[in-house]
Coordinates of C-alpha atoms and ligand atoms in Angstrom, one line a residue:
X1 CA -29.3 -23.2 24.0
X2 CA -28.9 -19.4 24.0
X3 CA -32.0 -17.5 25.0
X4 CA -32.8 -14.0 24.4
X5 CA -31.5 -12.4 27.5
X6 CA -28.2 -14.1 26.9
X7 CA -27.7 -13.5 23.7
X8 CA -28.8 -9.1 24.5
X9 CA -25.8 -9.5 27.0
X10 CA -23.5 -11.1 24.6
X11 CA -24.3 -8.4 21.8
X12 CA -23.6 -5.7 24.7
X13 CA -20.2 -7.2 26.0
X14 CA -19.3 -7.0 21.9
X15 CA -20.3 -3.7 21.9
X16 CA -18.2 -2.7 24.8
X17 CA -15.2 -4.5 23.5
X18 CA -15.9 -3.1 20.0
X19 CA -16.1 0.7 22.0
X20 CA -12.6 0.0 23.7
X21 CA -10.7 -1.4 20.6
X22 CA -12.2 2.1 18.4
X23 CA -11.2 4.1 21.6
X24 CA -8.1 2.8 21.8
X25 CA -7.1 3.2 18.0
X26 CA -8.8 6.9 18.1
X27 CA -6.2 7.7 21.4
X28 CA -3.3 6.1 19.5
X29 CA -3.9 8.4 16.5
X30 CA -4.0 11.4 18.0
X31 CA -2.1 13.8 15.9
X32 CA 1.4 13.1 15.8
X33 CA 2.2 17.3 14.6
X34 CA 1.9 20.7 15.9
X35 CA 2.5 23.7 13.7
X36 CA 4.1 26.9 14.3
X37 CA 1.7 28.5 11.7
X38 CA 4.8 29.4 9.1
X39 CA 4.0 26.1 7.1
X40 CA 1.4 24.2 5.5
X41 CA 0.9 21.3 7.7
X42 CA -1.6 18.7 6.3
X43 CA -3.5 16.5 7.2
X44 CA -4.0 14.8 4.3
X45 CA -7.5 12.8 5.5
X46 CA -9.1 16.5 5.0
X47 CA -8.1 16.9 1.3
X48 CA -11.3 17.0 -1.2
X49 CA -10.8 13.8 -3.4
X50 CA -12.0 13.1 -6.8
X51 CA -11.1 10.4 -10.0
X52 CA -8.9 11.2 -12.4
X53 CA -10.1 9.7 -15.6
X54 CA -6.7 7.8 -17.1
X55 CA -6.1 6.0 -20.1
X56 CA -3.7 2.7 -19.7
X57 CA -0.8 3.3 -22.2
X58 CA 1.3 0.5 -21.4
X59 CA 0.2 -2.4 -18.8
X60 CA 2.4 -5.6 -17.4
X61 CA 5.5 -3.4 -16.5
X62 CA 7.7 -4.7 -13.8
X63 CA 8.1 -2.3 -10.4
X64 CA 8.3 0.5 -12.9
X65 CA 10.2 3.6 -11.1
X66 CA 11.2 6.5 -13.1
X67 CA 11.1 7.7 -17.0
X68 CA 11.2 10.3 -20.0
X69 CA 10.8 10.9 -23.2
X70 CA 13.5 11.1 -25.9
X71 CA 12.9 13.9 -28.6
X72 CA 11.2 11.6 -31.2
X73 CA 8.3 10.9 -28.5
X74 CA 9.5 8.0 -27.6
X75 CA 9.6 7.1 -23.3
X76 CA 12.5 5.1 -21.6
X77 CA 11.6 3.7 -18.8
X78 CA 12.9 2.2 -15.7
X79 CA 12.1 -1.1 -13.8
X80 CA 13.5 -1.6 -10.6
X81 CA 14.4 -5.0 -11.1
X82 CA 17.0 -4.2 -13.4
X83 CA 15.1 -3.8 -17.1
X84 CA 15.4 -0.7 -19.1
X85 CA 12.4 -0.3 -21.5
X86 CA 11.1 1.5 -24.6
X87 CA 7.6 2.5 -25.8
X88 CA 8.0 3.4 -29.1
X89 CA 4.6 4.8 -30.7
X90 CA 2.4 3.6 -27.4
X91 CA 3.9 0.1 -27.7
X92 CA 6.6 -1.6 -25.1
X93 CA 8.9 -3.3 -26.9
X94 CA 9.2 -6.6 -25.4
X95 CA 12.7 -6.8 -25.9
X96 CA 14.6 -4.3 -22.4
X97 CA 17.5 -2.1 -23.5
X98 CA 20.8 -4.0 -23.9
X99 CA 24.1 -3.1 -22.1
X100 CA 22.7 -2.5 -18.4
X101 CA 25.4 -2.6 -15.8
X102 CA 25.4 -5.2 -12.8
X103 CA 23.1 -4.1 -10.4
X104 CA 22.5 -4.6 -6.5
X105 CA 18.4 -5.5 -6.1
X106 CA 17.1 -5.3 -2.6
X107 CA 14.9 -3.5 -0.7
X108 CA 14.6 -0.3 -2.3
X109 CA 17.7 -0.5 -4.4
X110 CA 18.0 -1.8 -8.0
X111 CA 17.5 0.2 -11.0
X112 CA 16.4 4.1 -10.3
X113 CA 15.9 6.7 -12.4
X114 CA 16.6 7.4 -16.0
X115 CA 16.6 11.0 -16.9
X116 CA 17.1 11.5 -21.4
X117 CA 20.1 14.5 -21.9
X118 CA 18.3 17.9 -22.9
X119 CA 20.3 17.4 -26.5
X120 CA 20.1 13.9 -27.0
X121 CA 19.7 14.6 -30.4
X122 CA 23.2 16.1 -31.0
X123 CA 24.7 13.4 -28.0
X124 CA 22.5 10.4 -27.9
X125 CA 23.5 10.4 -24.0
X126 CA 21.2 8.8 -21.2
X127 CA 21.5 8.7 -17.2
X128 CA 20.5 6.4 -15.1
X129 CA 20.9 6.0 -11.4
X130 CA 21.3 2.4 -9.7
X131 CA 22.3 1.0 -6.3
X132 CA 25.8 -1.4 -7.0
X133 CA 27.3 -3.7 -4.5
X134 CA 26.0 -6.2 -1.9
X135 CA 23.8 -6.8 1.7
X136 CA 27.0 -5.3 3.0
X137 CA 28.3 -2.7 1.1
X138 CA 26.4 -1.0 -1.6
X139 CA 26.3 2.8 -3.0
X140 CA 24.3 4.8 -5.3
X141 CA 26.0 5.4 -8.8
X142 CA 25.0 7.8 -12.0
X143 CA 26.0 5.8 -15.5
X144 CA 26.1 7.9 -18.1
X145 CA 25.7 6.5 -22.0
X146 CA 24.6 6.5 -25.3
X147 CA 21.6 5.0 -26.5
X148 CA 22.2 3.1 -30.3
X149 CA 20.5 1.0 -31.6
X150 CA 18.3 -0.3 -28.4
X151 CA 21.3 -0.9 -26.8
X152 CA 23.7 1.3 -24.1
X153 CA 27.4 2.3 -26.0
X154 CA 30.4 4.0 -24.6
X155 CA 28.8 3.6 -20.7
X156 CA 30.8 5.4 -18.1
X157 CA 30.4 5.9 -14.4
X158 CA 30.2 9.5 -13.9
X159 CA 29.4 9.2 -9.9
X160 CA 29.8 6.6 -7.0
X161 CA 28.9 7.9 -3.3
X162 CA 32.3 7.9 -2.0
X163 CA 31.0 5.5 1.0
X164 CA 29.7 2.1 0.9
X165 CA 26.8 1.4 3.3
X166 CA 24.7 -1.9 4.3
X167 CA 21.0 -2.9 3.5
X168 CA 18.6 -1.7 0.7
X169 CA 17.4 1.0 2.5
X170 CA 17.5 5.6 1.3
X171 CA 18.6 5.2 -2.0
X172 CA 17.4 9.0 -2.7
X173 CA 18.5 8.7 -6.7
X174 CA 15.7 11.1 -8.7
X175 CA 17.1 13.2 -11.4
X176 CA 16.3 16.8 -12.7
X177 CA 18.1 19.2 -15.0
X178 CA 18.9 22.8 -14.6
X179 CA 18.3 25.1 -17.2
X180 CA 22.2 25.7 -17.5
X181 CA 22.5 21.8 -18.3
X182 CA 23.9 20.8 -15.1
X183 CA 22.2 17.8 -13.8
X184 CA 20.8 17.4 -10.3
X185 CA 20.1 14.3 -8.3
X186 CA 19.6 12.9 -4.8
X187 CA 21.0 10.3 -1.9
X188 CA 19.3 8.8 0.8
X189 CA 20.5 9.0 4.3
X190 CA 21.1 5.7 4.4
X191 CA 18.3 4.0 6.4
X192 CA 16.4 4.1 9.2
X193 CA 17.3 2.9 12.7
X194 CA 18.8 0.6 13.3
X195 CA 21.2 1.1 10.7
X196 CA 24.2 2.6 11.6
X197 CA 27.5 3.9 10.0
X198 CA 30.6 4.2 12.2
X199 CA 29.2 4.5 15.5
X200 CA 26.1 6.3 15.2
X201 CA 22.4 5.9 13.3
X202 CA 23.4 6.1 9.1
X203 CA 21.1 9.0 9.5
X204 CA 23.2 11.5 10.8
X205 CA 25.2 11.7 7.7
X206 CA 22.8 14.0 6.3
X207 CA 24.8 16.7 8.3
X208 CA 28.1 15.7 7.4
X209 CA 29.4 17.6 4.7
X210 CA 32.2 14.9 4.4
X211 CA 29.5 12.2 3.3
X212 CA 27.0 11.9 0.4
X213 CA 24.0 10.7 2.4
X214 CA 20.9 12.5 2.7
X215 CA 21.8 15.2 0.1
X216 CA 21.1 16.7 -3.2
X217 CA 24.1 16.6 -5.6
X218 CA 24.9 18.4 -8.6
X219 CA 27.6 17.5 -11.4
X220 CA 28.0 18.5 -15.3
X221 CA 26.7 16.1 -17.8
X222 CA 29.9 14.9 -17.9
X223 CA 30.1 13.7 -13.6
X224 CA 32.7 17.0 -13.4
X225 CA 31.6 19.1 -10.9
X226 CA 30.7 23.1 -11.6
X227 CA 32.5 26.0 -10.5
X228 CA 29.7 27.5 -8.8
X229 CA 28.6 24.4 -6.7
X230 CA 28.1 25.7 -3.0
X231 CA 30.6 24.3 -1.0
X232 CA 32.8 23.5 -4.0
X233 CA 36.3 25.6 -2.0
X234 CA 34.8 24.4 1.1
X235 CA 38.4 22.6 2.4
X236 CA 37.3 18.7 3.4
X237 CA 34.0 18.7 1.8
X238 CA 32.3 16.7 -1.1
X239 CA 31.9 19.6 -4.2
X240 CA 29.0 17.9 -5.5
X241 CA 27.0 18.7 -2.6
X242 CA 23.9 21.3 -3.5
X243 CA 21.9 20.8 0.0
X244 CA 21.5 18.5 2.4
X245 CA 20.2 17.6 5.7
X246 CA 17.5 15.2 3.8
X247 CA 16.1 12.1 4.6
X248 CA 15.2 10.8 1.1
X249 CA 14.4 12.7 -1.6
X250 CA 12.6 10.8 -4.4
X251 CA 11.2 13.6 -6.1
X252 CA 13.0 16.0 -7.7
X253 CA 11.7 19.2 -10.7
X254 CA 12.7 22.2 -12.0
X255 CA 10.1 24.6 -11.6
X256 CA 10.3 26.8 -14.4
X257 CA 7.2 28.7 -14.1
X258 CA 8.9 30.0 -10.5
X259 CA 12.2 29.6 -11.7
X260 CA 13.2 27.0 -8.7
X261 CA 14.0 23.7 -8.2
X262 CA 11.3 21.7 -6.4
X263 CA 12.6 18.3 -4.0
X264 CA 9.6 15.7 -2.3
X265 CA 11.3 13.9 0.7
X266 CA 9.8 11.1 2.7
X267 CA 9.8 11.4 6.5
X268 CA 9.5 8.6 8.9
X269 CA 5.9 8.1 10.3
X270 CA 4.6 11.3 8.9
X271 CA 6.4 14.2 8.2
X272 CA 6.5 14.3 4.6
X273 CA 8.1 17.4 3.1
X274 CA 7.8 19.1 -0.4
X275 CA 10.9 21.6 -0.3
X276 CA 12.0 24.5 -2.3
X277 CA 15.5 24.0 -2.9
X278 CA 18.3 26.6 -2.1
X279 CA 22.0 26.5 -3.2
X280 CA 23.9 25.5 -0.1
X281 CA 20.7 25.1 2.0
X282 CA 20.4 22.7 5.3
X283 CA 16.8 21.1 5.6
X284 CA 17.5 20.0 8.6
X285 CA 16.8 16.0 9.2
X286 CA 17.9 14.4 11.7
X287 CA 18.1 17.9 13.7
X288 CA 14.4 19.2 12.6
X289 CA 11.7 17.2 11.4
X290 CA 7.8 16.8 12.3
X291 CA 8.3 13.1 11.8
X292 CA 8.5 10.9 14.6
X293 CA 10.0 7.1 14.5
X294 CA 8.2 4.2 13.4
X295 CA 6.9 2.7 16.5
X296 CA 3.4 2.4 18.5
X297 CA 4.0 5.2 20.8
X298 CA 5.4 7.8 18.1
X299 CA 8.9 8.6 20.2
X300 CA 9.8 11.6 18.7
X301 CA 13.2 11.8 16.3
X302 CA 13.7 15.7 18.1
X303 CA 12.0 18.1 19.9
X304 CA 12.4 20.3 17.2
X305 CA 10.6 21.4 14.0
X306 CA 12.0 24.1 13.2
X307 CA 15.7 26.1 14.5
X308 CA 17.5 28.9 13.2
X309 CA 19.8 27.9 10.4
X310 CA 17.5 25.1 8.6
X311 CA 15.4 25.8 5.9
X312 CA 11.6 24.9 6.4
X313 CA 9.6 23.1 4.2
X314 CA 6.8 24.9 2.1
X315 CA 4.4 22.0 2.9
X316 CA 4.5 19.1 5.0
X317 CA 2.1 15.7 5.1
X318 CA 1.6 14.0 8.0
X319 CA 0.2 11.0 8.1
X320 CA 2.6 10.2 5.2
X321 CA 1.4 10.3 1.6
X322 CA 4.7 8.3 0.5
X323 CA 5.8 11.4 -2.4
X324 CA 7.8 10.0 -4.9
X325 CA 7.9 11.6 -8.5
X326 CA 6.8 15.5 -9.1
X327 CA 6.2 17.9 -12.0
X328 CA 5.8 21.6 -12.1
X329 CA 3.0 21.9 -14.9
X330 CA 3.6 23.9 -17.7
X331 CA 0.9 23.0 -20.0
X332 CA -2.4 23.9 -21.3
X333 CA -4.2 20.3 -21.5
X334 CA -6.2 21.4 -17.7
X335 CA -7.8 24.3 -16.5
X336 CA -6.1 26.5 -14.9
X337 CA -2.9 24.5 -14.1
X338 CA 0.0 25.9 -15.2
X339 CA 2.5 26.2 -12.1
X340 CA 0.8 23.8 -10.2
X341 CA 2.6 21.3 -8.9
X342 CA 1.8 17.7 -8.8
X343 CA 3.2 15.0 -7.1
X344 CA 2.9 11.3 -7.3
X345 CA 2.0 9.5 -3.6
X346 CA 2.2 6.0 -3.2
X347 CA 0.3 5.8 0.1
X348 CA -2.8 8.2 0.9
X349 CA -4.4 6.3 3.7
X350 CA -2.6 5.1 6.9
X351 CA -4.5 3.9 9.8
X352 CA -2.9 3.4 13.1
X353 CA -5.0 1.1 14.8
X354 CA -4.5 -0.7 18.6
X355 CA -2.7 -3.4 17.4
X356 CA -0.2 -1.7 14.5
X357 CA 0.4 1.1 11.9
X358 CA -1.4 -0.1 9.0
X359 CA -0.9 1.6 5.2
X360 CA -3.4 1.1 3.2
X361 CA -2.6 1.9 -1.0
X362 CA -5.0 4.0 -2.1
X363 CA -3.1 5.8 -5.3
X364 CA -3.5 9.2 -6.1
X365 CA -1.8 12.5 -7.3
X366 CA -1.4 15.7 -5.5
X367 CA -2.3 18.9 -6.6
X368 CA -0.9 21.8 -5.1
X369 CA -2.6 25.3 -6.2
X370 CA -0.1 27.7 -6.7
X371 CA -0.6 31.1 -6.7
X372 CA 1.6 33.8 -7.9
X373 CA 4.4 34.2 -5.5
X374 CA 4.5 30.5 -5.9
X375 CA 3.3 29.7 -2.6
X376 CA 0.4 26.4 -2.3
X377 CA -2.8 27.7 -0.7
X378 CA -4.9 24.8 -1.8
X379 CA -4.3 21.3 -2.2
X380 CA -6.3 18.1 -3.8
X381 CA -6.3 14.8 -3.7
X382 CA -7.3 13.0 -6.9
X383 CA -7.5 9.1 -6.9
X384 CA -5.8 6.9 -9.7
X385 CA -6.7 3.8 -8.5
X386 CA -6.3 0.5 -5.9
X387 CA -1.8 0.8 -6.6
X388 CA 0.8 2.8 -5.5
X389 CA 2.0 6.0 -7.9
X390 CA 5.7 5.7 -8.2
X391 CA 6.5 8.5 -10.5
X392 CA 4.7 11.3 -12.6
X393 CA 5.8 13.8 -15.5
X394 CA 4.7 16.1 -18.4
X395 CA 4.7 14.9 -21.5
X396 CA 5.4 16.2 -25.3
X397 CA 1.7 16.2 -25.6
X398 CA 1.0 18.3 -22.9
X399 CA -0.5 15.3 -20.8
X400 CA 0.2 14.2 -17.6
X401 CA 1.5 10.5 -17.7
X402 CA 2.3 8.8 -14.4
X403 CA 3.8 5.1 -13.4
X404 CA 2.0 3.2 -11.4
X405 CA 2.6 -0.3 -9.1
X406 CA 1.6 -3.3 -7.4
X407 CA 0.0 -2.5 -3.8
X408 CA 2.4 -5.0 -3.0
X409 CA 5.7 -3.7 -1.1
X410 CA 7.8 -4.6 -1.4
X411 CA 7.1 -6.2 -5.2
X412 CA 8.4 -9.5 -5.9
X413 CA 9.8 -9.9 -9.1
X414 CA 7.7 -11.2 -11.9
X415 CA 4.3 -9.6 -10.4
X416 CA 4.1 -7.5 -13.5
X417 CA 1.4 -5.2 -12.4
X418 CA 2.8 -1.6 -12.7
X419 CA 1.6 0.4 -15.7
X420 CA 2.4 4.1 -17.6
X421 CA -1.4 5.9 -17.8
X422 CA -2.4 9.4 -19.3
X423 CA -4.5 11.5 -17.4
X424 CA -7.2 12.6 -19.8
X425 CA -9.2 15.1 -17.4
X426 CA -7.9 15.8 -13.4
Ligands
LIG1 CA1 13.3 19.1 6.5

């Protein structure tokens, strides 16, 4: 039988244990970033957070990862696992888009984005961006084809990364226009260590000018590539390349209240970058980054945040908020928020604790303030809900829409739990 005095020790020794384990986590998370002052670090646990208030447009969708609307209102829509959808008038017909190439699923790879043709209603033309191949050599490709009758016609590859790598890892793949109808997309670096390519991490292609890993690509609607692409003359490198030096950009706008082009990149264990893109531009990783590797003690990827010669990020995250989709608003459906920007995070809460790095899903949006040099003085968090927020955009309406997904990460096929919401009121 415990007695009294026993059981006072016994609460204290739990105490004490309790004290070492919070110590311990609180010396492990000490902040893995320093700033030089000339960008916006955040730390994202500071950010004042509030509910959006959503309505469910479309529930039961399948690791849902990109979409858009075609002209008549309707929105394709993308489902990693290989499905593209339709919602015509609000409802998802049950029946995905026919014609689909073969697809490698894995990881992060399957099906990507889908991105509708400014004049789809002279063309009838669609893109979508997939990962083809196997475990041990797969690639990034752009199809491009005509929608008829709920089904893909006359479907050509327009664009292969010339290099096959292994693993499901940095597919990059989001999609944006330019106003001059040339289309824009990104290509992971590959993967994270270990993954290598020849004899070094995968991640140093993001340097090589001779490789499409880790960069931002642009092409005409028709895969040929434009005259006034950067390093188009450049003898021995790729002429798609726009910039590079990225880790994995899965958001990507045009910005046309600032007239630029907008790119949301994941780091490694923090690190997150929003970019303002540049023709030509070098944003640095593996070279500069303020992420470190994925591992208890933080080793850091290099002692360098910033060096001459590499762009720097307008804002940076760290811990990671997991940015995926982004939109530059242009609308009048919230106060005050044209030429904000706001970006779709699939992780807002990461707790390193003694033991290991835990994310936690806790979805929500971004909302960057801009002012009017188009810089981002203020930021907010605003909660969606208990998922992960895989993609956002503006719609005809004026109304932000944005895809959300299982907490579950990877999802398992079949889960079903993603969904396409409006925002009614930020
Ligand atoms: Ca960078």
């Amino acid at each position: 039988m415990v007695n009294g005095t026993s059981r006072l020790k016994l609460v204290l020794w739990m105490l004490i244990l309790l004290g070492l384990i919070v110590g311990c986590s609180l010396w492990l998370r000490k902040p893995a970033w320093e700033t030089d002052g000339s960008v916006a670090v955040t730390d994202h646990r500071e950010l004042p957070n509030r509910k959006a208030a959503t309505t469910v447009i479309v529930s039961g969708l399948d690791a849902p990862w990109g979409f858009d609307w075609l002209p008549n209102g309707d929105i394709l829509l993308s489902e990693r696992f290989g499905s593209l959808r339709i919602i015509r008038d609000g409802e998802l017909d049950p029946q995905p888009i026919g014609g689909i190439p073969e697809i490698y699923i894995s990881g992060q790879g399957g099906l990507l984005d889908v991105i509708v043709h400014p004049r789809f209603d002279e063309n009838q033309l669609i893109y979508l961006s997939y990962s083809a191949g196997s475990d041990a050599a797969n690639r990034l490709q752009v199809l491009r084809a005509e929608l008829r009758d709920g089904e893909l016609a006359n479907a050509e590859v327009i664009f292969k990364v010339v290099n096959p790598k292994s693993g499901g890892q940095h597919f990059g793949s989001r999609f944006a226009w330019l106003p001059d109808e040339t289309l824009l997309f990104s290509v992971g670096d590959g993967g994270n260590p270990p993954a290598e390519y020849g004899n070094a991490l995968i991640r140093e292609q993001a340097q090589s000018l001779d490789e499409h890993f880790g960069k931002i690509l642009r092409i005409h609607d028709d895969g040929a590539i434009p005259s006034d692409n950067p390093y188009v003359d450049a003898p021995g490198v790729l002429p798609e390349i726009w910039s590079l030096g990225h880790r994995n950009v899965q958001g990507l706008t045009y910005d046309s209240i600032h007239q630029r082009v907008l790119a949301s990149e994941h780091g490694s264990q923090g690190g997150d970058e929003l970019n303002a893109i540049h023709s030509g531009a070098n944003y640095g990783w593996p070279r500069t980054t303020y992420a470190r590797e994925y591992d208890l003690t933080s080793t850091l990827i290099t002692p360098h945040q910033a060096l001459p010669d590499f762009r720097e990020p307008e804002v940076v995250w760290t811990p990671s908020i997991a940015p995926s989709g982004l939109v530059a608003y242009t609308g009048s459906r919230y106060e005050n928020a044209v030429g904000d920007v706001f970006l779709a995070a699939m992780l807002l809460r990461a707790n390193k604790t003694i033991l290991a790095y835990i994310p936690s899903p806790a979805g929500a949006i971004l909302r960057l303030k801009a002012d009017e040099t188009g810089g981002f003085p203020a930021q907010e968090k605003i909660r969606i809900g208990a998922v992960r927020v895989r993609d956002i955009g503006q719609g005809p309406d004026g109304f932000l829409y944005v895809l959300t997904d299982t907490t579950d990460f990877p999802a398992e096929p079949g889960m079903q739990a993603g969904t396409l919401l409006r925002i009614n009121r930020l």
